Coordinates of C-alpha atoms in Angstrom, one line a residue:
Chain A
X1 CA 0.2 -0.1 0.1
X2 CA 2.7 2.5 0.9
X3 CA 4.3 1.8 -2.6
X4 CA 1.0 3.0 -4.2
X5 CA 0.9 6.0 -1.7
X6 CA 4.3 7.1 -2.5
X7 CA 3.5 7.1 -6.2
X8 CA 0.3 8.8 -5.9
X9 CA 2.1 11.5 -4.1
X10 CA 4.8 11.9 -6.4
X11 CA 2.1 12.4 -9.1
X12 CA 0.5 15.1 -7.2
X13 CA 3.6 17.1 -6.5
X14 CA 4.9 16.7 -10.0
X15 CA 1.4 17.6 -11.5
X16 CA 1.7 20.8 -9.2
X17 CA 5.2 21.5 -10.3
X18 CA 4.4 21.2 -14.0
X19 CA 1.3 23.5 -13.7
X20 CA 3.5 26.0 -12.0
X21 CA 6.3 25.9 -14.5
X22 CA 3.7 26.2 -17.2
X23 CA 2.4 29.5 -15.3
X24 CA 5.8 31.0 -15.0
X25 CA 7.3 30.4 -18.4
X26 CA 5.4 33.4 -20.1
X27 CA 5.8 35.5 -17.1
X28 CA 9.6 35.4 -16.5
X29 CA 10.1 36.1 -20.3
X30 CA 10.1 39.8 -21.4
X31 CA 7.5 41.1 -23.9
X32 CA 3.8 41.6 -23.5
X33 CA 1.6 39.1 -25.8
X34 CA -1.0 42.2 -26.4
X35 CA 1.7 44.7 -27.4
X36 CA 3.1 42.0 -29.7
X37 CA -0.2 41.5 -31.4
X38 CA -0.8 45.1 -31.7
X39 CA 2.4 45.5 -33.2
X40 CA 1.9 42.8 -35.7
X41 CA -1.6 44.3 -36.7
X42 CA -0.1 47.9 -37.1
X43 CA 3.4 46.9 -38.8
X44 CA 7.0 47.0 -37.7
X45 CA 7.6 50.6 -37.3
X46 CA 4.3 51.9 -36.4
X47 CA 3.9 53.8 -32.9
X48 CA 2.4 51.5 -30.3
X49 CA -1.1 53.0 -29.4
X50 CA -1.7 52.4 -25.6
X51 CA -5.4 52.5 -26.1
X52 CA -5.2 49.8 -28.8
X53 CA -2.8 47.6 -26.5
X54 CA -5.4 48.0 -23.5
X55 CA -8.3 47.0 -25.9
X56 CA -6.2 44.2 -27.0
X57 CA -5.6 42.9 -23.4
X58 CA -9.3 43.3 -22.5
X59 CA -9.8 41.1 -25.9
X60 CA -7.5 38.3 -25.1
X61 CA -8.3 38.5 -21.4
X62 CA -4.9 39.1 -20.2
X63 CA -4.8 38.5 -16.6
X64 CA -3.9 41.6 -14.3
X65 CA -3.0 42.1 -10.5
X66 CA -0.3 40.7 -8.6
X67 CA 1.7 37.4 -9.4
X68 CA 0.0 35.8 -6.4
X69 CA -3.5 36.7 -7.5
X70 CA -2.8 35.7 -11.0
X71 CA -1.6 32.3 -9.9
X72 CA -4.9 31.9 -7.9
X73 CA -7.0 32.9 -11.0
X74 CA -4.7 30.7 -13.5
X75 CA -5.4 27.7 -11.0
X76 CA -9.1 28.4 -10.9
X77 CA -9.3 28.5 -14.8
X78 CA -7.5 25.2 -15.1
X79 CA -9.8 23.5 -12.5
X80 CA -12.6 24.7 -14.8
X81 CA -10.9 23.4 -18.0
X82 CA -10.8 26.9 -19.3
X83 CA -7.2 27.3 -21.0
X84 CA -8.1 30.6 -22.9
X85 CA -8.9 31.8 -26.4
X86 CA -6.3 31.1 -29.2
X87 CA -4.9 34.0 -30.6
X88 CA -4.9 32.6 -34.2
X89 CA -8.4 30.8 -34.0
X90 CA -9.8 33.6 -32.3
X91 CA -12.7 33.4 -30.8
X92 CA -12.5 29.7 -30.4
X93 CA -11.3 28.4 -27.3
X94 CA -8.1 26.6 -27.1
X95 CA -9.6 23.4 -25.9
X96 CA -11.9 23.3 -28.8
X97 CA -8.9 23.8 -31.3
X98 CA -7.0 21.1 -29.5
X99 CA -10.0 18.8 -29.6
X100 CA -10.0 18.8 -33.5
X101 CA -6.5 17.8 -33.6
X102 CA -6.4 15.2 -30.7
X103 CA -7.8 12.3 -32.6
X104 CA -5.6 12.6 -35.6
X105 CA -2.4 12.3 -33.5
X106 CA -4.0 9.8 -31.1
X107 CA -4.8 7.3 -33.7
X108 CA -1.6 7.8 -35.6
X109 CA 0.6 7.6 -32.6
X110 CA -1.2 4.4 -31.0
X111 CA -1.1 2.5 -34.1
X112 CA 2.3 3.2 -34.6
X113 CA 3.4 2.6 -31.0
X114 CA 1.5 -0.8 -30.9
X115 CA 3.2 -2.1 -34.0
X116 CA 6.6 -0.7 -33.0
X117 CA 6.1 -2.4 -29.4
X118 CA 5.4 -5.9 -31.1
X119 CA 8.0 -5.7 -33.9
X120 CA 10.5 -4.3 -31.4
X121 CA 10.0 -7.1 -28.6
X122 CA 10.0 -9.8 -31.2
X123 CA 13.2 -8.8 -33.1
X124 CA 15.1 -8.1 -29.7
X125 CA 14.1 -11.5 -28.2
X126 CA 15.1 -13.4 -31.3
X127 CA 18.3 -11.3 -31.4
X128 CA 19.1 -12.2 -27.9
X129 CA 18.3 -15.8 -28.3
X130 CA 20.8 -15.9 -31.2
X131 CA 23.2 -13.8 -29.6
X132 CA 26.2 -12.8 -31.8
X133 CA 24.9 -14.8 -34.7
X134 CA 24.3 -13.0 -38.2
X135 CA 20.8 -12.0 -37.4
X136 CA 21.8 -10.3 -34.2
X137 CA 24.7 -8.5 -35.4
X138 CA 22.5 -7.2 -38.7
X139 CA 19.7 -6.2 -36.2
X140 CA 22.0 -4.5 -33.7
X141 CA 24.0 -2.6 -36.3
X142 CA 21.1 -1.5 -38.3
X143 CA 19.2 -0.2 -35.3
X144 CA 22.3 1.5 -34.0
X145 CA 22.7 3.4 -37.2
X146 CA 18.9 4.3 -37.8
X147 CA 18.8 5.4 -34.2
X148 CA 21.1 8.3 -35.2
X149 CA 19.0 9.7 -38.0
X150 CA 16.6 12.6 -37.4
X151 CA 13.1 11.7 -38.0
X152 CA 12.2 14.8 -39.8
X153 CA 15.2 14.2 -42.2
X154 CA 13.6 10.7 -42.8
X155 CA 10.4 12.4 -43.4
X156 CA 11.9 14.6 -46.1
X157 CA 13.5 11.7 -47.9
X158 CA 10.4 9.7 -47.9
X159 CA 8.4 12.5 -49.2
X160 CA 10.9 12.9 -52.1
X161 CA 11.2 9.1 -52.9
X162 CA 7.9 7.6 -52.2
X163 CA 5.7 10.8 -52.6
X164 CA 7.0 13.2 -55.5
X165 CA 9.3 10.6 -57.4
X166 CA 7.2 7.6 -57.2
X167 CA 3.7 9.3 -56.5
X168 CA 2.7 6.3 -54.3
X169 CA 1.5 8.3 -51.5
X170 CA 0.1 11.6 -50.5
X171 CA 2.6 13.7 -49.0
X172 CA 0.8 16.4 -46.8
X173 CA -2.4 17.0 -44.9
X174 CA -4.8 14.4 -43.4
X175 CA -7.4 13.9 -46.2
X176 CA -8.1 15.5 -49.4
X177 CA -11.4 14.9 -51.3
X178 CA -13.6 13.1 -48.7
X179 CA -15.8 14.6 -46.0
X180 CA -14.6 13.4 -42.6
X181 CA -16.8 10.8 -41.1
X182 CA -17.2 7.0 -40.6
X183 CA -17.2 6.1 -44.3
X184 CA -15.3 3.9 -46.7
X185 CA -13.9 6.9 -48.8
X186 CA -12.8 9.0 -45.7
X187 CA -11.0 6.1 -44.1
X188 CA -9.1 5.2 -47.2
X189 CA -8.2 8.9 -47.7
X190 CA -7.0 9.3 -44.3
X191 CA -5.3 6.1 -44.1
X192 CA -3.1 6.9 -47.5
X193 CA -2.4 10.2 -46.0
X194 CA -1.3 8.8 -42.5
X195 CA 0.9 6.2 -44.3
X196 CA 4.0 8.3 -44.9
X197 CA 4.0 9.8 -41.5
X198 CA 3.4 6.3 -39.9
X199 CA 6.2 4.9 -41.9
X200 CA 8.7 7.8 -40.8
X201 CA 7.8 6.9 -36.9
X202 CA 8.0 3.1 -37.7
X203 CA 11.7 3.5 -38.9
X204 CA 12.6 5.0 -35.5
X205 CA 10.4 3.9 -32.8
X206 CA 11.2 0.2 -32.7
X207 CA 14.8 0.8 -32.1
X208 CA 14.5 1.4 -28.5
X209 CA 12.4 -1.7 -27.9
X210 CA 14.7 -3.7 -29.9
X211 CA 17.8 -2.9 -27.9
X212 CA 16.2 -2.6 -24.7
X213 CA 14.4 -6.2 -24.9
X214 CA 17.8 -7.6 -26.4
X215 CA 19.8 -6.5 -23.2
X216 CA 17.3 -7.5 -20.6
X217 CA 16.6 -10.8 -22.3
X218 CA 20.4 -11.5 -22.8
X219 CA 20.7 -10.8 -18.7
X220 CA 17.7 -13.2 -18.1
X221 CA 19.1 -16.0 -20.3
X222 CA 22.0 -16.3 -17.8
X223 CA 19.8 -16.8 -14.7
X224 CA 19.6 -20.1 -13.1
X225 CA 15.9 -20.6 -13.9
X226 CA 16.7 -20.8 -17.5
X227 CA 19.4 -23.3 -17.2
X228 CA 16.9 -25.3 -14.9
X229 CA 14.2 -24.9 -17.8
X230 CA 16.8 -26.2 -20.6
X231 CA 18.1 -29.0 -18.1
X232 CA 14.4 -30.1 -17.7
X233 CA 14.5 -30.6 -21.7
X234 CA 11.9 -28.1 -22.4
X235 CA 11.8 -27.2 -26.2
X236 CA 13.8 -24.1 -27.2
X237 CA 10.6 -22.3 -28.0
X238 CA 9.2 -22.6 -24.8
X239 CA 12.3 -21.7 -22.9
X240 CA 12.9 -18.7 -25.1
X241 CA 9.2 -17.3 -25.2
X242 CA 7.6 -18.5 -22.1
X243 CA 10.4 -18.2 -19.6
X244 CA 13.1 -15.7 -20.8
X245 CA 11.0 -13.2 -23.0
X246 CA 8.1 -13.2 -20.5
X247 CA 10.4 -11.9 -17.6
X248 CA 12.3 -9.7 -20.0
X249 CA 9.2 -8.0 -20.8
X250 CA 8.5 -6.7 -17.6
X251 CA 10.4 -3.5 -17.8
X252 CA 9.1 -2.9 -21.4
X253 CA 5.6 -2.7 -20.0
X254 CA 6.1 0.5 -18.2
X255 CA 8.2 2.0 -21.0
X256 CA 5.4 1.2 -23.2
X257 CA 2.9 3.3 -20.9
X258 CA 5.6 6.1 -21.2
X259 CA 5.9 6.0 -24.9
X260 CA 2.1 6.4 -25.3
X261 CA 2.5 9.4 -22.6
X262 CA 5.2 11.1 -24.9
X263 CA 3.1 11.0 -27.7
X264 CA 3.3 14.8 -28.6
X265 CA 7.0 15.1 -28.3
X266 CA 8.1 12.5 -30.8
X267 CA 5.4 13.6 -33.5
X268 CA 6.1 17.5 -33.5
X269 CA 8.3 17.6 -36.2
X270 CA 7.3 14.7 -38.2
X271 CA 3.8 16.2 -38.3
X272 CA 5.1 19.4 -39.1
X273 CA 6.9 18.3 -42.1
X274 CA 4.0 16.3 -43.2
X275 CA 1.6 19.1 -42.4
X276 CA -0.5 16.3 -40.7
X277 CA -3.5 17.8 -38.9
X278 CA -2.7 16.7 -35.4
X279 CA -1.4 18.2 -32.2
X280 CA 2.3 18.3 -33.4
X281 CA 1.6 20.5 -36.2
X282 CA -0.6 22.5 -34.0
X283 CA 2.4 23.2 -31.9
X284 CA 4.4 23.8 -34.9
X285 CA 1.7 26.4 -36.0
X286 CA 1.4 27.8 -32.5
X287 CA 5.0 28.5 -32.6
X288 CA 5.2 30.2 -35.9
X289 CA 2.1 32.4 -35.1
X290 CA 3.1 33.2 -31.6
X291 CA -0.3 31.7 -30.2
X292 CA 1.0 31.6 -26.9
X293 CA -2.3 30.4 -25.1
X294 CA -2.3 27.4 -27.5
X295 CA 1.5 26.5 -27.1
X296 CA 1.0 26.5 -23.4
X297 CA -2.1 24.2 -23.3
X298 CA -0.1 21.8 -25.7
X299 CA 2.8 21.9 -23.3
X300 CA 0.5 21.4 -20.5
X301 CA -1.6 18.5 -22.1
X302 CA 1.8 16.7 -23.3
X303 CA 3.2 17.2 -19.6
X304 CA 0.1 15.9 -18.0
X305 CA -0.4 13.0 -20.4
X306 CA 3.2 11.7 -19.7
X307 CA 2.8 12.0 -15.8
X308 CA -0.5 10.1 -16.1
X309 CA 1.0 7.5 -18.2
X310 CA 4.1 7.4 -15.8
X311 CA 1.8 7.1 -12.9
X312 CA -0.3 4.1 -14.6
X313 CA 2.9 2.4 -15.5
X314 CA 4.2 2.5 -11.9
X315 CA 1.2 1.2 -10.6
X316 CA 0.9 -1.4 -13.2
X317 CA 4.6 -2.4 -12.4
X318 CA 3.8 -2.9 -8.8
X319 CA 1.0 -5.2 -9.7
X320 CA 3.1 -7.2 -12.1
X321 CA 6.5 -7.4 -10.2
X322 CA 5.7 -7.5 -6.2
X323 CA 9.6 -7.3 -5.7
X324 CA 9.4 -3.5 -7.0
X325 CA 6.7 -2.8 -4.4
X326 CA 8.9 -4.4 -1.5
X327 CA 12.2 -2.9 -2.2
X328 CA 10.8 0.6 -2.6
X329 CA 8.3 0.5 0.2
Chain B
X1 CA 45.4 0.0 -3.1
X2 CA 47.9 2.8 -2.9
X3 CA 47.2 6.0 -4.4
X4 CA 43.5 6.7 -4.0
X5 CA 41.6 9.2 -6.0
X6 CA 43.8 9.5 -9.1
X7 CA 43.0 6.6 -10.8
X8 CA 39.4 5.6 -12.2
X9 CA 40.2 2.2 -13.0
X10 CA 41.4 0.9 -9.7
X11 CA 38.1 1.6 -7.9
X12 CA 35.8 0.0 -10.3
X13 CA 37.9 -3.0 -11.1
X14 CA 37.6 -6.3 -8.8
X15 CA 40.0 -6.4 -5.9
X16 CA 43.5 -7.2 -7.2
X17 CA 45.4 -9.8 -5.4
X18 CA 49.0 -9.2 -4.1
X19 CA 51.0 -10.6 -7.1
X20 CA 49.0 -8.6 -9.7
X21 CA 49.5 -5.1 -7.9
X22 CA 52.4 -4.1 -10.0
X23 CA 50.4 -4.6 -13.1
X24 CA 47.1 -2.9 -11.5
X25 CA 49.2 0.2 -10.3
X26 CA 49.8 1.4 -13.9
X27 CA 46.2 1.3 -15.5
X28 CA 46.0 2.1 -19.1
X29 CA 45.6 5.8 -19.8
X30 CA 42.2 6.6 -20.5
X31 CA 42.8 7.7 -24.1
X32 CA 44.5 4.4 -25.0
X33 CA 41.5 2.6 -23.6
X34 CA 39.0 4.6 -25.7
X35 CA 41.4 4.3 -28.5
X36 CA 41.5 0.6 -28.4
X37 CA 37.9 0.3 -29.5
X38 CA 37.9 0.3 -33.3
X39 CA 34.5 2.0 -33.3
X40 CA 35.5 4.7 -31.1
X41 CA 38.7 5.1 -33.3
X42 CA 36.5 5.7 -36.3
X43 CA 34.3 8.1 -34.2
X44 CA 37.2 10.3 -33.0
X45 CA 38.8 10.5 -36.6
X46 CA 35.5 11.6 -38.0
X47 CA 34.6 14.1 -35.3
X48 CA 38.1 15.4 -35.7
X49 CA 37.7 15.9 -39.3
X50 CA 34.4 18.2 -38.6
X51 CA 36.2 20.1 -36.2
X52 CA 38.9 20.7 -38.7
X53 CA 36.2 21.6 -41.2
X54 CA 34.5 23.9 -38.7
X55 CA 38.0 25.7 -37.8
X56 CA 39.0 26.2 -41.6
X57 CA 35.4 27.1 -42.8
X58 CA 36.6 30.5 -44.2
X59 CA 39.2 28.6 -46.3
X60 CA 37.0 25.6 -47.2
X61 CA 33.8 27.6 -48.1
X62 CA 33.8 29.2 -51.4
X63 CA 31.6 32.0 -50.4
X64 CA 30.5 33.7 -47.2
X65 CA 27.3 31.8 -45.9
X66 CA 25.3 35.1 -46.0
X67 CA 26.3 36.2 -49.6
X68 CA 23.0 36.3 -51.6
X69 CA 24.4 37.3 -55.0
X70 CA 23.8 34.4 -56.8
X71 CA 21.0 33.1 -58.8
X72 CA 18.4 31.9 -56.5
X73 CA 17.2 28.1 -56.5
X74 CA 20.0 26.8 -58.8
X75 CA 20.4 23.0 -58.9
X76 CA 23.9 21.5 -58.0
X77 CA 26.6 22.7 -60.5
X78 CA 30.4 23.0 -60.5
X79 CA 29.9 26.7 -59.3
X80 CA 27.6 25.7 -56.6
X81 CA 28.4 22.3 -55.4
X82 CA 24.8 22.0 -53.6
X83 CA 23.0 24.6 -55.5
X84 CA 21.6 27.8 -54.1
X85 CA 18.9 28.9 -51.9
X86 CA 16.0 31.1 -52.1
X87 CA 17.9 34.1 -51.1
X88 CA 20.6 33.2 -53.8
X89 CA 22.9 31.8 -51.2
X90 CA 25.4 29.2 -51.7
X91 CA 24.1 25.9 -50.1
X92 CA 27.6 24.1 -49.6
X93 CA 29.1 27.4 -48.0
X94 CA 26.2 27.3 -45.7
X95 CA 27.0 23.7 -45.0
X96 CA 30.4 24.2 -44.1
X97 CA 29.8 27.1 -41.7
X98 CA 26.8 25.1 -40.2
X99 CA 29.4 22.7 -38.7
X100 CA 30.6 25.6 -36.5
X101 CA 26.9 26.0 -35.1
X102 CA 26.5 22.1 -34.5
X103 CA 29.8 21.6 -32.9
X104 CA 29.6 24.7 -30.7
X105 CA 26.0 23.7 -29.6
X106 CA 27.3 20.3 -29.0
X107 CA 30.4 21.6 -26.9
X108 CA 28.7 24.1 -24.9
X109 CA 25.4 22.4 -24.2
X110 CA 27.1 19.2 -23.5
X111 CA 29.4 21.0 -20.9
X112 CA 26.6 22.9 -19.3
X113 CA 24.3 20.1 -19.2
X114 CA 27.1 18.0 -17.7
X115 CA 27.8 20.6 -15.2
X116 CA 24.5 20.9 -13.8
X117 CA 24.0 17.1 -13.9
X118 CA 27.2 16.6 -11.8
X119 CA 26.4 19.2 -9.1
X120 CA 22.8 17.8 -8.8
X121 CA 23.9 14.5 -8.8
X122 CA 26.8 14.5 -6.8
X123 CA 25.3 16.6 -4.1
X124 CA 22.1 14.6 -3.7
X125 CA 24.1 11.3 -3.8
X126 CA 26.5 12.4 -1.2
X127 CA 23.8 13.6 1.1
X128 CA 21.6 10.6 0.6
X129 CA 18.6 10.2 2.9
X130 CA 18.8 14.0 4.0
X131 CA 16.4 16.6 3.1
X132 CA 18.8 18.0 0.5
X133 CA 18.6 14.5 -1.2
X134 CA 14.9 14.8 -1.1
X135 CA 14.6 18.2 -2.7
X136 CA 17.2 17.5 -5.5
X137 CA 15.8 14.0 -6.1
X138 CA 12.4 15.4 -6.5
X139 CA 13.5 18.2 -8.9
X140 CA 15.5 15.5 -10.8
X141 CA 12.5 13.3 -11.0
X142 CA 10.4 16.3 -12.2
X143 CA 12.8 17.1 -14.9
X144 CA 13.0 13.7 -16.0
X145 CA 9.4 13.1 -16.5
X146 CA 8.6 16.4 -18.3
X147 CA 8.7 16.1 -21.9
X148 CA 11.8 17.8 -23.1
X149 CA 11.2 18.9 -26.7
X150 CA 7.6 20.5 -26.1
X151 CA 9.3 22.4 -23.1
X152 CA 12.3 23.7 -25.2
X153 CA 9.9 24.6 -27.8
X154 CA 7.8 26.6 -25.7
X155 CA 10.4 28.2 -23.8
X156 CA 12.4 29.1 -27.0
X157 CA 9.2 30.5 -28.7
X158 CA 8.5 33.2 -26.3
X159 CA 11.8 34.9 -27.0
X160 CA 12.1 37.4 -29.6
X161 CA 15.9 37.3 -30.0
X162 CA 17.4 33.8 -30.6
X163 CA 21.0 33.5 -30.3
X164 CA 23.2 30.5 -29.8
X165 CA 23.5 31.4 -26.1
X166 CA 19.8 31.2 -25.6
X167 CA 19.3 27.9 -27.5
X168 CA 22.5 26.2 -25.6
X169 CA 20.9 27.3 -22.2
X170 CA 17.5 26.2 -22.8
X171 CA 18.8 22.8 -24.2
X172 CA 21.1 22.4 -21.3
X173 CA 18.6 23.2 -18.5
X174 CA 16.1 20.8 -19.8
X175 CA 18.2 17.9 -20.4
X176 CA 20.4 17.1 -17.4
X177 CA 18.2 14.7 -15.4
X178 CA 18.9 11.5 -16.7
X179 CA 22.7 11.9 -16.3
X180 CA 22.2 13.3 -12.7
X181 CA 20.2 10.3 -11.6
X182 CA 23.2 8.2 -12.8
X183 CA 25.7 10.3 -11.1
X184 CA 23.7 9.9 -7.7
X185 CA 23.6 6.2 -8.0
X186 CA 27.3 6.1 -8.8
X187 CA 28.4 8.4 -5.8
X188 CA 26.4 6.3 -3.3
X189 CA 28.7 3.2 -4.2
X190 CA 31.7 5.5 -3.8
X191 CA 30.6 7.6 -0.7
X192 CA 31.5 5.1 1.8
X193 CA 35.1 3.8 0.4
X194 CA 38.2 4.3 2.7
X195 CA 39.6 7.4 1.2
X196 CA 36.1 9.2 1.7
X197 CA 36.4 8.2 5.3
X198 CA 39.8 9.4 5.3
X199 CA 39.3 12.8 3.9
X200 CA 36.3 13.2 6.3
X201 CA 38.4 12.4 9.3
X202 CA 41.2 14.7 8.4
X203 CA 38.4 17.5 8.5
X204 CA 37.5 18.3 4.8
X205 CA 34.3 20.0 3.9
X206 CA 31.6 18.1 2.0
X207 CA 32.1 20.1 -1.2
X208 CA 35.8 19.5 -1.0
X209 CA 35.2 15.8 -0.7
X210 CA 32.5 15.5 -3.4
X211 CA 34.4 17.4 -5.9
X212 CA 38.0 16.8 -5.1
X213 CA 38.1 13.3 -3.8
X214 CA 35.2 11.5 -5.4
X215 CA 34.8 13.0 -8.7
X216 CA 37.9 12.2 -10.0
X217 CA 37.0 8.6 -9.6
X218 CA 34.1 9.0 -11.9
X219 CA 35.8 10.3 -15.0
X220 CA 34.4 7.6 -17.4
X221 CA 30.9 8.3 -16.0
X222 CA 31.5 12.1 -16.6
X223 CA 32.9 11.5 -20.1
X224 CA 30.0 9.3 -21.2
X225 CA 27.5 11.9 -19.9
X226 CA 29.3 14.5 -21.8
X227 CA 29.4 12.7 -25.0
X228 CA 25.6 11.7 -24.7
X229 CA 24.5 15.5 -23.7
X230 CA 26.5 17.0 -26.5
X231 CA 24.9 14.6 -29.1
X232 CA 21.4 15.3 -27.8
X233 CA 22.0 19.1 -27.9
X234 CA 23.3 18.9 -31.4
X235 CA 19.8 17.0 -32.3
X236 CA 17.7 19.5 -30.3
X237 CA 19.4 22.4 -32.0
X238 CA 18.6 20.9 -35.4
X239 CA 15.2 19.9 -34.3
X240 CA 14.5 23.5 -33.1
X241 CA 15.9 24.9 -36.3
X242 CA 13.7 22.6 -38.4
X243 CA 10.7 24.1 -36.6
X244 CA 11.7 27.8 -37.4
X245 CA 13.2 28.4 -34.0
X246 CA 16.7 28.3 -35.1
X247 CA 19.3 30.8 -33.8
X248 CA 18.7 34.1 -35.6
X249 CA 22.4 35.1 -35.9
X250 CA 24.0 32.0 -37.6
X251 CA 23.4 29.3 -40.2
X252 CA 23.0 26.0 -39.0
X253 CA 22.3 22.6 -40.7
X254 CA 18.8 22.7 -39.1
X255 CA 18.2 26.1 -40.5
X256 CA 19.3 25.0 -44.1
X257 CA 16.9 22.2 -43.7
X258 CA 14.1 24.5 -42.6
X259 CA 14.7 26.8 -45.5
X260 CA 14.6 23.8 -48.0
X261 CA 11.3 22.7 -46.6
X262 CA 9.9 26.1 -46.4
X263 CA 11.0 26.5 -50.4
X264 CA 9.6 23.3 -51.3
X265 CA 12.9 21.9 -52.5
X266 CA 11.8 18.2 -52.5
X267 CA 8.9 19.3 -55.0
X268 CA 11.2 21.3 -57.1
X269 CA 13.8 18.3 -57.4
X270 CA 16.5 20.1 -55.5
X271 CA 17.3 17.0 -53.5
X272 CA 21.0 17.7 -52.6
X273 CA 19.7 20.6 -50.6
X274 CA 17.6 18.4 -48.3
X275 CA 19.7 15.1 -48.4
X276 CA 23.4 16.6 -47.6
X277 CA 22.6 18.5 -44.5
X278 CA 20.6 15.7 -42.8
X279 CA 23.6 13.2 -43.7
X280 CA 26.4 15.2 -42.4
X281 CA 24.3 15.7 -39.1
X282 CA 23.6 11.7 -39.1
X283 CA 27.3 11.0 -39.5
X284 CA 28.3 13.4 -36.9
X285 CA 25.9 11.9 -34.4
X286 CA 26.7 8.4 -35.6
X287 CA 30.4 9.3 -34.9
X288 CA 29.7 10.6 -31.4
X289 CA 27.9 7.5 -30.5
X290 CA 30.9 5.5 -31.7
X291 CA 33.0 7.6 -29.4
X292 CA 30.7 6.4 -26.5
X293 CA 31.4 2.8 -27.2
X294 CA 35.1 3.5 -26.4
X295 CA 33.9 5.4 -23.5
X296 CA 32.1 2.6 -22.1
X297 CA 35.0 0.5 -21.9
X298 CA 36.4 2.7 -19.3
X299 CA 33.5 2.2 -17.0
X300 CA 33.0 -1.6 -17.7
X301 CA 36.5 -3.1 -18.1
X302 CA 34.7 -6.5 -18.9
X303 CA 33.7 -5.0 -22.2
X304 CA 37.6 -4.4 -23.2
X305 CA 38.6 -6.3 -26.2
X306 CA 41.4 -8.8 -26.1

């Protein structure tokens, strides 16, 4: 029980820290968003009209008062799920803008992560079982090399090769002709647009699983229970999968939850390059247009998603592996 | 064990018996250990080449990176090896000068992140179990779970002027946490060694013990953390630049890729403009991870060849 309480306590404290950091970032930086907006509308060299700036502040709902009262106000808004109005999509609320992009990223990333996990675990387990063989050497070398490539660069190369030169796949956007909805035409359209972003991520994401699984599995293979299983005359397949791989999988379970939580971080650049209508591109857009409320909300969403995934992974790990619970309690 | 604190290997190596002491007293110098790995050798040579190119950039590059006096969007030719960009600048010259930015960001970002990680990790580990440790460990854990790239993007997006200094600083303060946790674990195993106890009894303060007595025993871990942090910083700088958040005062490989993407280089068939900057970046990062194979030999003697 103490294990779970500790993890829950850490979650709450970290959540508070993240929210506070998110509150402080715009406030420690110089520059007033309202002034920047007015400046942009008026042109670079125009005189700043204070009345206009004040009007803009009212329009944007820029908070006033001392830092302390702003903080209280900010926390209150967060609790009500009010993340402010987007500058770029004014007068829409940030939450609404995010809601439209949310599913694009979630579906793309979930599919990629599940596939990567399965592929990575299988390749890693097999490489460890055939340690130092030709298969193992190839997999390890190729993974190490691919791991040093920048995903956005892979994306550009795929756009060039499979998109423009061969013309096999759509290279930007999420759909083209069809209307969004649950119908065959749209699904086909969406899948063909999602193919290249998914392929880009599929080149990079399994690598961590492959190398991680290979290492844990190699460690497990030298344990006594494996020797016992082999001595009992169990078939190789059973020893490899039911004994070694099953135990080596444990650390990967938590890693998987974390990967799902870190969804946004990994896709920002890829989505931007492909102009894919998800959260990552939204963040790239918010950066370019200085849409601060949207940017902050996305940052907060990513952090909270990661924290929740972390908590779930920790709790799950405690259930799956009682040793962890005991040693940390 | 005779001289303590001077030799990183003696502490991590298994206990030596009497007969072997003479051999164990003269451990291989760290550079010859790193050099003994074939991969690390390749890595060192390649990184050395990059450093040379960066230093000699004005001699190698045929034009100034900001010289926009050429015909825009030219394909590669004898006059412009990689063609020209929208602004009529020579892409090859930009590429050569860009190596300066990447190496500088790697060097400074890696150093700064390593210093932060060292201070936080060592102090927390030395004070294990006290309030100091609790606070530092909490901060480390928070920094570890906050997703780095979105945080870097948010921090950089707010600033109007984006110099290399800002980018290096932001990358460093967001990416030290993993290494700090490693250092904390390491110092806990070193903290109760005899030489530390001896230093404590002779009246040394905790800071002197941590940084003058214990830290020299962690050279390999520090080196590995530095190479890792430098590699991460180079990648992060390129990523920021691709989003249009690159330094406003210098051309980097990331800003070249950003310009290429924005100009639709791919759809105009200007393949080299996109391909080469990413390739030189990938080769540099591969070379640096190769060096880390050699550095790993320092901390884990079991891995040494022969």
